């Protein structure tokens, strides 16, 4: 997929895995994509490693007027998955067949949105049981592409994750 000019929505919150937000954001920017970051409020939030992110919009301001949805991992998905507006946007992206990319604990948000039944995915190993309980087939692979859904396990898999996105 040529991402030049594409609108990428990144949804995250405090205690995200720094590299899982920064690396994709920088890769998308380098290829000419337009990045919008959504957070719980307009206040900055911080990664586990201290990276400061100033959100462009809040969860309440979310729309599905984007081409790609990116859900970084870390501890942030435990917060993000409780927001009904986020879950609504995930469901809209999925029903419209738009690309959803989630890494590490990011698939927890997909589980809470109720879109994993019958899907094949990967995640951080601690999320595997929850994926299976949600009706997904879990595979311990660096990256899994299943229709409009791309999932990955951890920071070490980021290059495979981004390749799958750009090859989509």
mmCIF file of C-alpha atoms in Angstrom:
data_model
loop_
_atom_site.group_PDB
_atom_site.id
_atom_site.type_symbol
_atom_site.label_atom_id
_atom_site.label_comp_id
_atom_site.label_asym_id
_atom_site.label_seq_id
_atom_site.Cartn_x
_atom_site.Cartn_y
_atom_site.Cartn_z
ATOM 1 C CA UNK A 1 0.000 0.000 0.000
ATOM 2 C CA UNK A 2 1.311 3.398 -0.940
ATOM 3 C CA UNK A 3 0.652 5.418 2.212
ATOM 4 C CA UNK A 4 1.572 8.796 0.717
ATOM 5 C CA UNK A 5 -1.285 11.157 1.542
ATOM 6 C CA UNK A 6 -3.105 8.483 3.567
ATOM 7 C CA UNK A 7 -4.576 9.511 6.909
ATOM 8 C CA UNK A 8 -3.289 7.382 9.797
ATOM 9 C CA UNK A 9 -5.042 7.431 13.172
ATOM 10 C CA UNK A 10 -2.972 6.323 16.180
ATOM 11 C CA UNK A 11 -4.956 5.736 19.382
ATOM 12 C CA UNK A 12 -3.042 5.410 22.642
ATOM 13 C CA UNK A 13 -2.673 6.571 26.247
ATOM 14 C CA UNK A 14 -0.238 6.615 29.172
ATOM 15 C CA UNK A 15 2.236 3.748 29.508
ATOM 16 C CA UNK A 16 2.265 2.807 25.810
ATOM 17 C CA UNK A 17 5.278 0.855 24.536
ATOM 18 C CA UNK A 18 7.397 3.738 23.193
ATOM 19 C CA UNK A 19 8.850 2.027 20.116
ATOM 20 C CA UNK A 20 5.453 0.634 19.076
ATOM 21 C CA UNK A 21 4.133 4.172 18.635
ATOM 22 C CA UNK A 22 7.302 5.989 17.576
ATOM 23 C CA UNK A 23 8.643 3.549 14.969
ATOM 24 C CA UNK A 24 5.384 3.198 12.989
ATOM 25 C CA UNK A 25 4.661 6.939 13.285
ATOM 26 C CA UNK A 26 8.101 7.791 11.916
ATOM 27 C CA UNK A 27 7.851 5.175 9.141
ATOM 28 C CA UNK A 28 4.444 6.485 8.068
ATOM 29 C CA UNK A 29 5.684 10.094 8.133
ATOM 30 C CA UNK A 30 8.764 9.208 6.071
ATOM 31 C CA UNK A 31 6.466 7.739 3.412
ATOM 32 C CA UNK A 32 4.249 10.836 3.306
ATOM 33 C CA UNK A 33 1.286 9.759 5.431
ATOM 34 C CA UNK A 34 -0.616 12.268 7.569
ATOM 35 C CA UNK A 35 -0.590 11.268 11.245
ATOM 36 C CA UNK A 36 -3.265 12.072 13.836
ATOM 37 C CA UNK A 37 -2.765 10.899 17.417
ATOM 38 C CA UNK A 38 -5.766 10.496 19.724
ATOM 39 C CA UNK A 39 -5.460 10.399 23.510
ATOM 40 C CA UNK A 40 -7.872 10.387 26.454
ATOM 41 C CA UNK A 41 -7.569 14.201 26.735
ATOM 42 C CA UNK A 42 -5.579 16.957 25.018
ATOM 43 C CA UNK A 43 -2.985 16.694 27.796
ATOM 44 C CA UNK A 44 0.292 14.976 26.901
ATOM 45 C CA UNK A 45 0.618 11.306 27.731
ATOM 46 C CA UNK A 46 3.808 9.307 28.238
ATOM 47 C CA UNK A 47 5.280 6.010 27.145
ATOM 48 C CA UNK A 48 6.741 3.451 29.539
ATOM 49 C CA UNK A 49 10.180 4.741 28.527
ATOM 50 C CA UNK A 50 9.227 8.395 29.018
ATOM 51 C CA UNK A 51 8.361 9.436 25.444
ATOM 52 C CA UNK A 52 6.004 12.425 25.590
ATOM 53 C CA UNK A 53 3.119 12.489 23.121
ATOM 54 C CA UNK A 54 0.879 15.519 22.615
ATOM 55 C CA UNK A 55 -2.398 14.229 21.166
ATOM 56 C CA UNK A 56 -4.011 16.027 18.240
ATOM 57 C CA UNK A 57 -7.522 14.981 19.260
ATOM 58 C CA UNK A 58 -9.282 13.309 22.185
ATOM 59 C CA UNK A 59 -11.106 9.983 22.191
ATOM 60 C CA UNK A 60 -14.405 11.921 22.239
ATOM 61 C CA UNK A 61 -13.415 13.696 19.004
ATOM 62 C CA UNK A 62 -12.732 10.465 17.105
ATOM 63 C CA UNK A 63 -14.207 9.847 13.665
ATOM 64 C CA UNK A 64 -13.635 7.077 11.139
ATOM 65 C CA UNK A 65 -12.457 9.659 8.567
ATOM 66 C CA UNK A 66 -9.054 7.959 8.340
ATOM 67 C CA UNK A 67 -7.522 5.295 6.115
ATOM 68 C CA UNK A 68 -5.458 3.315 8.648
ATOM 69 C CA UNK A 69 -5.900 2.668 12.379
ATOM 70 C CA UNK A 70 -2.803 1.898 14.465
ATOM 71 C CA UNK A 71 -3.074 0.525 18.012
ATOM 72 C CA UNK A 72 0.295 0.394 19.832
ATOM 73 C CA UNK A 73 0.775 -1.865 22.832
ATOM 74 C CA UNK A 74 2.297 -1.576 26.263
ATOM 75 C CA UNK A 75 -0.050 -0.932 29.169
ATOM 76 C CA UNK A 76 -2.101 1.721 27.313
ATOM 77 C CA UNK A 77 -4.602 -0.711 25.712
ATOM 78 C CA UNK A 78 -5.889 -1.624 29.194
ATOM 79 C CA UNK A 79 -7.067 2.011 29.460
ATOM 80 C CA UNK A 80 -8.039 2.525 25.823
ATOM 81 C CA UNK A 81 -10.214 -0.611 25.627
ATOM 82 C CA UNK A 82 -12.591 0.841 28.237
ATOM 83 C CA UNK A 83 -13.544 3.815 26.060
ATOM 84 C CA UNK A 84 -16.792 3.209 24.164
ATOM 85 C CA UNK A 85 -16.023 5.853 21.512
ATOM 86 C CA UNK A 86 -12.737 4.082 20.675
ATOM 87 C CA UNK A 87 -14.522 0.732 20.420
ATOM 88 C CA UNK A 88 -17.162 2.297 18.158
ATOM 89 C CA UNK A 89 -14.422 3.621 15.831
ATOM 90 C CA UNK A 90 -12.708 0.205 15.746
ATOM 91 C CA UNK A 91 -16.020 -1.408 14.765
ATOM 92 C CA UNK A 92 -16.581 1.249 12.051
ATOM 93 C CA UNK A 93 -13.081 0.710 10.606
ATOM 94 C CA UNK A 94 -13.692 -3.023 10.567
ATOM 95 C CA UNK A 95 -17.157 -2.857 8.984
ATOM 96 C CA UNK A 96 -15.768 -0.525 6.288
ATOM 97 C CA UNK A 97 -12.851 -2.910 5.609
ATOM 98 C CA UNK A 98 -10.265 -0.270 6.518
ATOM 99 C CA UNK A 99 -6.818 -1.391 7.630
ATOM 100 C CA UNK A 100 -6.467 -1.957 11.385
ATOM 101 C CA UNK A 101 -2.942 -2.630 12.688
ATOM 102 C CA UNK A 102 -2.419 -3.651 16.326
ATOM 103 C CA UNK A 103 0.757 -4.753 18.082
ATOM 104 C CA UNK A 104 1.627 -6.304 21.461
ATOM 105 C CA UNK A 105 -1.306 -5.605 23.832
ATOM 106 C CA UNK A 106 -3.072 -3.556 21.117
ATOM 107 C CA UNK A 107 -5.320 -6.504 20.144
ATOM 108 C CA UNK A 108 -6.993 -6.163 23.571
ATOM 109 C CA UNK A 109 -8.813 -3.162 22.086
ATOM 110 C CA UNK A 110 -9.985 -5.313 19.164
ATOM 111 C CA UNK A 111 -11.231 -7.952 21.614
ATOM 112 C CA UNK A 112 -13.229 -5.350 23.568
ATOM 113 C CA UNK A 113 -14.669 -4.035 20.283
ATOM 114 C CA UNK A 114 -15.973 -7.546 19.597
ATOM 115 C CA UNK A 115 -14.361 -7.981 16.174
ATOM 116 C CA UNK A 116 -12.062 -10.969 16.770
ATOM 117 C CA UNK A 117 -14.447 -13.921 16.432
ATOM 118 C CA UNK A 118 -13.333 -16.065 13.480
ATOM 119 C CA UNK A 119 -10.195 -13.977 12.890
ATOM 120 C CA UNK A 120 -6.557 -15.110 12.959
ATOM 121 C CA UNK A 121 -4.170 -12.924 14.941
ATOM 122 C CA UNK A 122 -1.065 -12.678 17.055
ATOM 123 C CA UNK A 123 -0.193 -10.515 20.053
ATOM 124 C CA UNK A 124 2.041 -10.366 23.084
ATOM 125 C CA UNK A 125 1.927 -13.845 24.635
ATOM 126 C CA UNK A 126 -0.041 -12.610 27.667
ATOM 127 C CA UNK A 127 -2.969 -11.681 25.397
ATOM 128 C CA UNK A 128 -3.118 -15.073 23.603
ATOM 129 C CA UNK A 129 -5.622 -16.665 25.994
ATOM 130 C CA UNK A 130 -7.934 -13.660 25.758
ATOM 131 C CA UNK A 131 -7.781 -13.730 21.938
ATOM 132 C CA UNK A 132 -8.749 -17.408 21.933
ATOM 133 C CA UNK A 133 -11.608 -16.747 24.379
ATOM 134 C CA UNK A 134 -12.850 -14.030 21.983
ATOM 135 C CA UNK A 135 -13.097 -16.647 19.220
ATOM 136 C CA UNK A 136 -9.859 -15.843 17.382
ATOM 137 C CA UNK A 137 -7.214 -18.282 16.201
ATOM 138 C CA UNK A 138 -3.946 -17.280 17.888
ATOM 139 C CA UNK A 139 -0.634 -17.920 16.115
ATOM 140 C CA UNK A 140 2.742 -17.166 17.714
ATOM 141 C CA UNK A 141 4.237 -15.492 14.631
ATOM 142 C CA UNK A 142 6.009 -12.123 14.160
ATOM 143 C CA UNK A 143 3.082 -10.789 12.119
ATOM 144 C CA UNK A 144 -0.307 -12.060 10.957
ATOM 145 C CA UNK A 145 -2.343 -10.484 8.160
ATOM 146 C CA UNK A 146 -6.022 -11.512 8.094
ATOM 147 C CA UNK A 147 -8.051 -9.484 5.588
ATOM 148 C CA UNK A 148 -8.043 -5.868 6.870
ATOM 149 C CA UNK A 149 -6.383 -6.810 10.173
ATOM 150 C CA UNK A 150 -2.614 -6.878 10.776
ATOM 151 C CA UNK A 151 -1.329 -7.937 14.198
ATOM 152 C CA UNK A 152 2.132 -8.355 15.662
ATOM 153 C CA UNK A 153 3.684 -9.520 18.943
ATOM 154 C CA UNK A 154 6.327 -7.151 20.300
ATOM 155 C CA UNK A 155 8.880 -4.404 19.566
ATOM 156 C CA UNK A 156 11.317 -6.892 18.013
ATOM 157 C CA UNK A 157 8.682 -7.627 15.355
ATOM 158 C CA UNK A 158 8.185 -3.986 14.320
ATOM 159 C CA UNK A 159 10.030 -4.305 10.999
ATOM 160 C CA UNK A 160 7.792 -7.248 9.995
ATOM 161 C CA UNK A 161 4.723 -5.360 11.233
ATOM 162 C CA UNK A 162 5.507 -2.312 9.109
ATOM 163 C CA UNK A 163 6.421 -4.432 6.063
ATOM 164 C CA UNK A 164 3.026 -6.163 6.277
ATOM 165 C CA UNK A 165 1.309 -2.770 6.477
ATOM 166 C CA UNK A 166 3.223 -1.361 3.508
ATOM 167 C CA UNK A 167 2.642 -4.588 1.534
ATOM 168 C CA UNK A 168 -1.114 -4.504 2.284
#
